[in-house]
XYZ file of N, CA and C in Angstrom:
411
model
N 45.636 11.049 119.671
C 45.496 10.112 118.589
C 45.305 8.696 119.113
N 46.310 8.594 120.140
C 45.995 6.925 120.891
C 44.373 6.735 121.438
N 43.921 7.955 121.996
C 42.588 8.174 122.614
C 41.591 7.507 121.433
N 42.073 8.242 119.926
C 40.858 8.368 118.914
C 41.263 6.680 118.410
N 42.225 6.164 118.601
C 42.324 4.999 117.927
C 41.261 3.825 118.723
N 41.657 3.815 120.156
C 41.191 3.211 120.949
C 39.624 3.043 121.123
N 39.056 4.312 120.991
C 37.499 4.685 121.065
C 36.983 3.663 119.712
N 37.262 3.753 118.721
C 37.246 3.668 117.479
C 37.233 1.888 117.966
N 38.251 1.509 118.154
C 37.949 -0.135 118.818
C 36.682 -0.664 119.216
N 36.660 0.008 120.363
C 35.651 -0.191 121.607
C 34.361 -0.227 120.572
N 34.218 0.843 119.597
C 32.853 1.350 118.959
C 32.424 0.153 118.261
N 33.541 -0.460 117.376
C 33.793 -1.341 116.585
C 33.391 -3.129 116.763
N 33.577 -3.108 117.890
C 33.640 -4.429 119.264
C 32.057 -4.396 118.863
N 31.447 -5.944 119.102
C 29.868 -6.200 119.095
C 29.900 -6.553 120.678
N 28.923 -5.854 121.271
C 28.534 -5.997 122.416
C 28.168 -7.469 122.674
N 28.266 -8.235 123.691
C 27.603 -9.665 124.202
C 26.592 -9.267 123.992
N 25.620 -10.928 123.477
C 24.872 -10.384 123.565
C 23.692 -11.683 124.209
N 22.489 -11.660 125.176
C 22.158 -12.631 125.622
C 21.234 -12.408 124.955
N 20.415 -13.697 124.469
C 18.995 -13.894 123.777
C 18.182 -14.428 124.845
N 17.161 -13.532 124.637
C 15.758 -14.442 125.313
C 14.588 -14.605 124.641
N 13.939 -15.361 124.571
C 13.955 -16.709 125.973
C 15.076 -17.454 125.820
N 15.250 -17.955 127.038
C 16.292 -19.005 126.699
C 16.129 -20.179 125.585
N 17.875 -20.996 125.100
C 17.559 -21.643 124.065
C 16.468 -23.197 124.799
N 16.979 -23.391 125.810
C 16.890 -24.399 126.681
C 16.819 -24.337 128.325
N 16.424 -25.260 129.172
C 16.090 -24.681 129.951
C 17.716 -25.066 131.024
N 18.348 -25.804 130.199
C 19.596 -26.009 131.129
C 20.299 -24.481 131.242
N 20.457 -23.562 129.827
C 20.815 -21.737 130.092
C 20.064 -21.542 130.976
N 18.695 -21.457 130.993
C 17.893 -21.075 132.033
C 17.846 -20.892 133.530
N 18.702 -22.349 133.525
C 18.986 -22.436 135.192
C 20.460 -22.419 135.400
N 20.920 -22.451 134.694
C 22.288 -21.412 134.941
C 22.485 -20.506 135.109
N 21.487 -19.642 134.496
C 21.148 -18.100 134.514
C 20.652 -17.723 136.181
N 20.059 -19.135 136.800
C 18.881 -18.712 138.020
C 17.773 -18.965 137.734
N 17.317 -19.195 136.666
C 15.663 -18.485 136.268
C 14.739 -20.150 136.174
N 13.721 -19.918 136.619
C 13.075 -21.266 136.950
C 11.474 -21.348 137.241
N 10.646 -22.068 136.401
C 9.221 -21.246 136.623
C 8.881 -20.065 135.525
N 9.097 -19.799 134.408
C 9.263 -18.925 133.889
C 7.982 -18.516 133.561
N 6.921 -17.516 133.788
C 5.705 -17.269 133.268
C 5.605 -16.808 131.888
N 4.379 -17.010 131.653
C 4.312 -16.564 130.221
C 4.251 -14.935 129.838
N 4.392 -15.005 130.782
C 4.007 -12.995 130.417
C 5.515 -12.386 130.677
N 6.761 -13.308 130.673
C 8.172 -12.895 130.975
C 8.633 -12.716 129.606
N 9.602 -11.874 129.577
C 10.261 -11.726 128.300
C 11.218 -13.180 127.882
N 11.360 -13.658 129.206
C 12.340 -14.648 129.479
C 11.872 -16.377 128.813
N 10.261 -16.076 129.168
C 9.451 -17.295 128.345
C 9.486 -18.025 126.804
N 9.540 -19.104 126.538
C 9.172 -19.342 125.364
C 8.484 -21.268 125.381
N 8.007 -20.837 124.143
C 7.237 -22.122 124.124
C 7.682 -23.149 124.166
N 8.909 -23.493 123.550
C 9.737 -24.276 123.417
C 10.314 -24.878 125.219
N 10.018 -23.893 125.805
C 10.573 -23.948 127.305
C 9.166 -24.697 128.452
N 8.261 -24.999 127.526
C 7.077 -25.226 128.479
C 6.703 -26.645 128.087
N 7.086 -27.617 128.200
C 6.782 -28.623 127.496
C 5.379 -29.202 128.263
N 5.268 -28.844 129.345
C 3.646 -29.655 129.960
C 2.646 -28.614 129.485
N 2.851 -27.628 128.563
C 2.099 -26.234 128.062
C 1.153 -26.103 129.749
N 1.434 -25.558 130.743
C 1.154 -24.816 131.908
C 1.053 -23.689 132.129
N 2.032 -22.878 130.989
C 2.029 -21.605 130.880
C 3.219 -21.531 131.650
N 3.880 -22.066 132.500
C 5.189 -21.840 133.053
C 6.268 -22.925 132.483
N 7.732 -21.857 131.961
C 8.488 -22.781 130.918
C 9.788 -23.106 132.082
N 10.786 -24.200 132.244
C 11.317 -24.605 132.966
C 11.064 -25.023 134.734
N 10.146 -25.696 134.571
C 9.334 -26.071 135.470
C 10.301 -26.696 136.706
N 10.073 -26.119 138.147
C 11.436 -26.505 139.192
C 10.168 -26.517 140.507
N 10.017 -27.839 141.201
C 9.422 -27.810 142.186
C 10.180 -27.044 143.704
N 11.179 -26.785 143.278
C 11.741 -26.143 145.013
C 12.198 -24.559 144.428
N 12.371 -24.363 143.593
C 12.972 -22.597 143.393
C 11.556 -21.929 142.550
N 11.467 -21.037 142.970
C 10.617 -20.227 142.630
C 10.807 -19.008 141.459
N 9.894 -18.486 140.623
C 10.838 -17.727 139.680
C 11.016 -16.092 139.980
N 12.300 -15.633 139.683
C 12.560 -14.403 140.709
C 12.142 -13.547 139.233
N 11.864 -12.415 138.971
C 11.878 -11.516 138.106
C 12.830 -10.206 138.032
N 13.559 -10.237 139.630
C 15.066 -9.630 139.779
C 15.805 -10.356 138.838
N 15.798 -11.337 138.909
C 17.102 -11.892 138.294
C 17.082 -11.916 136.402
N 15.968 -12.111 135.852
C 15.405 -11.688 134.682
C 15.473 -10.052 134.331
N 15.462 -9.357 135.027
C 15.618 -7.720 135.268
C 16.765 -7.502 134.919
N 18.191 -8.133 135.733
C 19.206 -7.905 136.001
C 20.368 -8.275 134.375
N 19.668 -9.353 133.824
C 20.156 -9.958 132.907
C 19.393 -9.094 132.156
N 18.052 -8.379 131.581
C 17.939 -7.495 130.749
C 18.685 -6.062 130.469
N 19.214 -5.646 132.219
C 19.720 -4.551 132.182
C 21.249 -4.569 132.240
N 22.032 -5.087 132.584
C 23.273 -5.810 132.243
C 23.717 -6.660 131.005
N 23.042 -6.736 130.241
C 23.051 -7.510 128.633
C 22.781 -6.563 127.623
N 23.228 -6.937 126.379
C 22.307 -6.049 124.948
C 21.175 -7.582 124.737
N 20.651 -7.666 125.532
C 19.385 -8.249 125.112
C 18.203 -8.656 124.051
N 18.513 -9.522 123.500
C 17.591 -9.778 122.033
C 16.359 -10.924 122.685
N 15.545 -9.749 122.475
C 13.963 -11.027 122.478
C 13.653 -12.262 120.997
N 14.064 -13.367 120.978
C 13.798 -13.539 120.240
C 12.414 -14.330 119.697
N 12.163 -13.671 118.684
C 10.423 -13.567 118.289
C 10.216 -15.191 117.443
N 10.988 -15.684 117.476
C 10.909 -17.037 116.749
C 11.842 -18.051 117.554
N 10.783 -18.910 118.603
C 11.607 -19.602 119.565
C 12.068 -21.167 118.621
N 12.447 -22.336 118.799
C 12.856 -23.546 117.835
C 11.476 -23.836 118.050
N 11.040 -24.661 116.984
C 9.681 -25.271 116.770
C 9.396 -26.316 117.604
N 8.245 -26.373 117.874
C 7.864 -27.299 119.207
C 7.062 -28.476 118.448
N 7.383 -29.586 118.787
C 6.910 -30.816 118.532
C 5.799 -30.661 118.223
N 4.620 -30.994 117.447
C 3.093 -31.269 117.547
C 2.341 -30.624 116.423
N 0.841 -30.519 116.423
C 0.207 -30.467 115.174
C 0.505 -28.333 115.232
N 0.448 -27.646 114.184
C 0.899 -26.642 114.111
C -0.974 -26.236 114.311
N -1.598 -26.700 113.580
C -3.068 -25.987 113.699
C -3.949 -27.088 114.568
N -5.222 -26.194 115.079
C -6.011 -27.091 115.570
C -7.065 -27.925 114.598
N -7.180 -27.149 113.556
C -8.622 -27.450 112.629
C -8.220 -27.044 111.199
N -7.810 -27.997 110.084
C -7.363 -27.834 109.049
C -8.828 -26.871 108.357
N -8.759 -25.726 107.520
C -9.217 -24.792 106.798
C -9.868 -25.929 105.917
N -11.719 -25.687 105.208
C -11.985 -26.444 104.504
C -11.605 -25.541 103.280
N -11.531 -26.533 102.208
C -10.987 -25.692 100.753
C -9.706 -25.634 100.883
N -8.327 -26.508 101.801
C -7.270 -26.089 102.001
C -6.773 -26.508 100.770
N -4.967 -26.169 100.078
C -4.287 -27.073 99.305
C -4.256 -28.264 99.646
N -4.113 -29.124 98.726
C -3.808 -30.662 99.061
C -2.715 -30.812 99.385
N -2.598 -31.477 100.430
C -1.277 -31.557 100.836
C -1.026 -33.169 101.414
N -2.071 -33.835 101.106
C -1.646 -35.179 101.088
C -2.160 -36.198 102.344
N -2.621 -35.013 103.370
C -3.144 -35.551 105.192
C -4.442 -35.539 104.663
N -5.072 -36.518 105.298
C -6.134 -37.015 105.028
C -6.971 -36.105 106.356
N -7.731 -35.652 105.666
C -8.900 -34.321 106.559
C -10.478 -34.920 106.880
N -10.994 -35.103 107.893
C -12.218 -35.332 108.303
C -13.106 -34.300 107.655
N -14.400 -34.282 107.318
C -14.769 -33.482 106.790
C -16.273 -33.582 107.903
N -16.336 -31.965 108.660
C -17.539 -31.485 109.716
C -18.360 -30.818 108.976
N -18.787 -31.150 107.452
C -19.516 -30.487 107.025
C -21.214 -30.692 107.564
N -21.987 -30.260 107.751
C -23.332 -30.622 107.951
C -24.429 -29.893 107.091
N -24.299 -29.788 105.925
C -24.898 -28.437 105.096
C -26.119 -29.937 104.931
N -25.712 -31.418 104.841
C -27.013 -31.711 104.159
C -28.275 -31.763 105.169
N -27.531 -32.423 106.251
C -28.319 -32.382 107.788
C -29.206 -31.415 107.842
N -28.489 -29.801 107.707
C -29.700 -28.869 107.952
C -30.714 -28.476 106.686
N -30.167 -29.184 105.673
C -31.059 -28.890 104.547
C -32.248 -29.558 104.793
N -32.106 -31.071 105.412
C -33.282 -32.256 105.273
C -33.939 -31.619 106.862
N -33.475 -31.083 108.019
C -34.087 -30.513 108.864
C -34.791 -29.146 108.523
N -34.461 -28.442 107.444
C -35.251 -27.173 106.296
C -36.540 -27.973 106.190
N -36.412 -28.770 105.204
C -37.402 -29.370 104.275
C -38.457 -29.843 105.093
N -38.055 -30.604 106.364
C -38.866 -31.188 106.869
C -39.587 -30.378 108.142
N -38.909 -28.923 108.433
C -40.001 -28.072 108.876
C -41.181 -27.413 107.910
N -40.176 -26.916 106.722
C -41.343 -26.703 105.296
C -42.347 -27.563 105.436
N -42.212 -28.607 105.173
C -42.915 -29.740 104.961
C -44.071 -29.758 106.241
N -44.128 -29.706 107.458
C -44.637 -29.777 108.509
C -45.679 -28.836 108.382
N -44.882 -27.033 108.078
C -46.105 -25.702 108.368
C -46.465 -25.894 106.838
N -45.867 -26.416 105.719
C -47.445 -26.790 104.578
C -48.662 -27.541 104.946
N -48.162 -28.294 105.780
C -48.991 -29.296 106.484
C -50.401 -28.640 107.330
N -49.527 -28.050 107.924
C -50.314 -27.619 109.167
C -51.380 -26.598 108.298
N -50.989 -26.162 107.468
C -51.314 -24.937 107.091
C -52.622 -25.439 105.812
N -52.773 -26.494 105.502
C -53.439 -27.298 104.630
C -54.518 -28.079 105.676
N -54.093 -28.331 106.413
C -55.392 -28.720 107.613
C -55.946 -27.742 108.265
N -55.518 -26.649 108.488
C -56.325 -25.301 108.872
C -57.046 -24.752 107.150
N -57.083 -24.420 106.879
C -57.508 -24.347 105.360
C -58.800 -25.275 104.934
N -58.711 -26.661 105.395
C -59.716 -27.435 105.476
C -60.477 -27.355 105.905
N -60.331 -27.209 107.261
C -61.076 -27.289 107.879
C -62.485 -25.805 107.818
N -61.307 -24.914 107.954
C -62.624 -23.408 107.590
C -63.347 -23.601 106.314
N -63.125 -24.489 105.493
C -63.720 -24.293 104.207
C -64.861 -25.089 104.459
């Protein structure tokens, strides 16, 4: 009965649990981990601030992927899929037709440009096509 009580604890207990990527890169290098590539579970955007593709950037330590290994397999490990939001514009190129939302949008439209470059090839092979015509007649 002491056995079944005890188990029953243990079951009960939430495992530690480490999140990655790290929140910051000071966990990061506490952890060891330094240089972090983007293709690591260990990466996040939030961790790359010169966007290099490598997050906690360390000119003398190199980044080990033992040590990232070791902390996946020794941890209950949570990837987390939503790192804190990173400073800066969220899109590159606001959608034309977007909601109004109050930011004032450049507009790259060129529909009239190629219309008056239409017209004025029209315009050219009527041309051309009216002086050949003339002339055979």
């Amino acid at each position: 009965m002491i056995a079944a009580i005890g188990f029953s604890a243990l079951s009960v207990a939430p495992a530690a649990a480490v999140t990655l990527p790290f929140p910051n890169c000071d966990t990061a290098e506490a952890a060891g981990v330094y240089n972090i590539p983007a293709s690591s579970a260990a990466y996040g955007t939030h961790l790359d601030r010169d966007g290099d593709g490598f997050g906690c950037d360390a000119t003398t330590n190199p980044y080990n992927q033992q040590i990232v290994d070791q902390i996946v397999a020794a941890n209950n490990v949570v990837v987390d899929p939503m790192p804190p939001a990173v400073e800066g514009p969220q899109m590159e190129q606001m959608p034309v037709g977007g909601a109004e939302t109050g930011v004032t949008q450049e507009s790259t439209n060129n529909t009239s440009a190629l219309a008056l470059g239409g017209g004025l090839a029209l315009m050219a092979a009527a041309g051309g096509t009216y002086v050949v015509r003339r002339r055979t007649a």
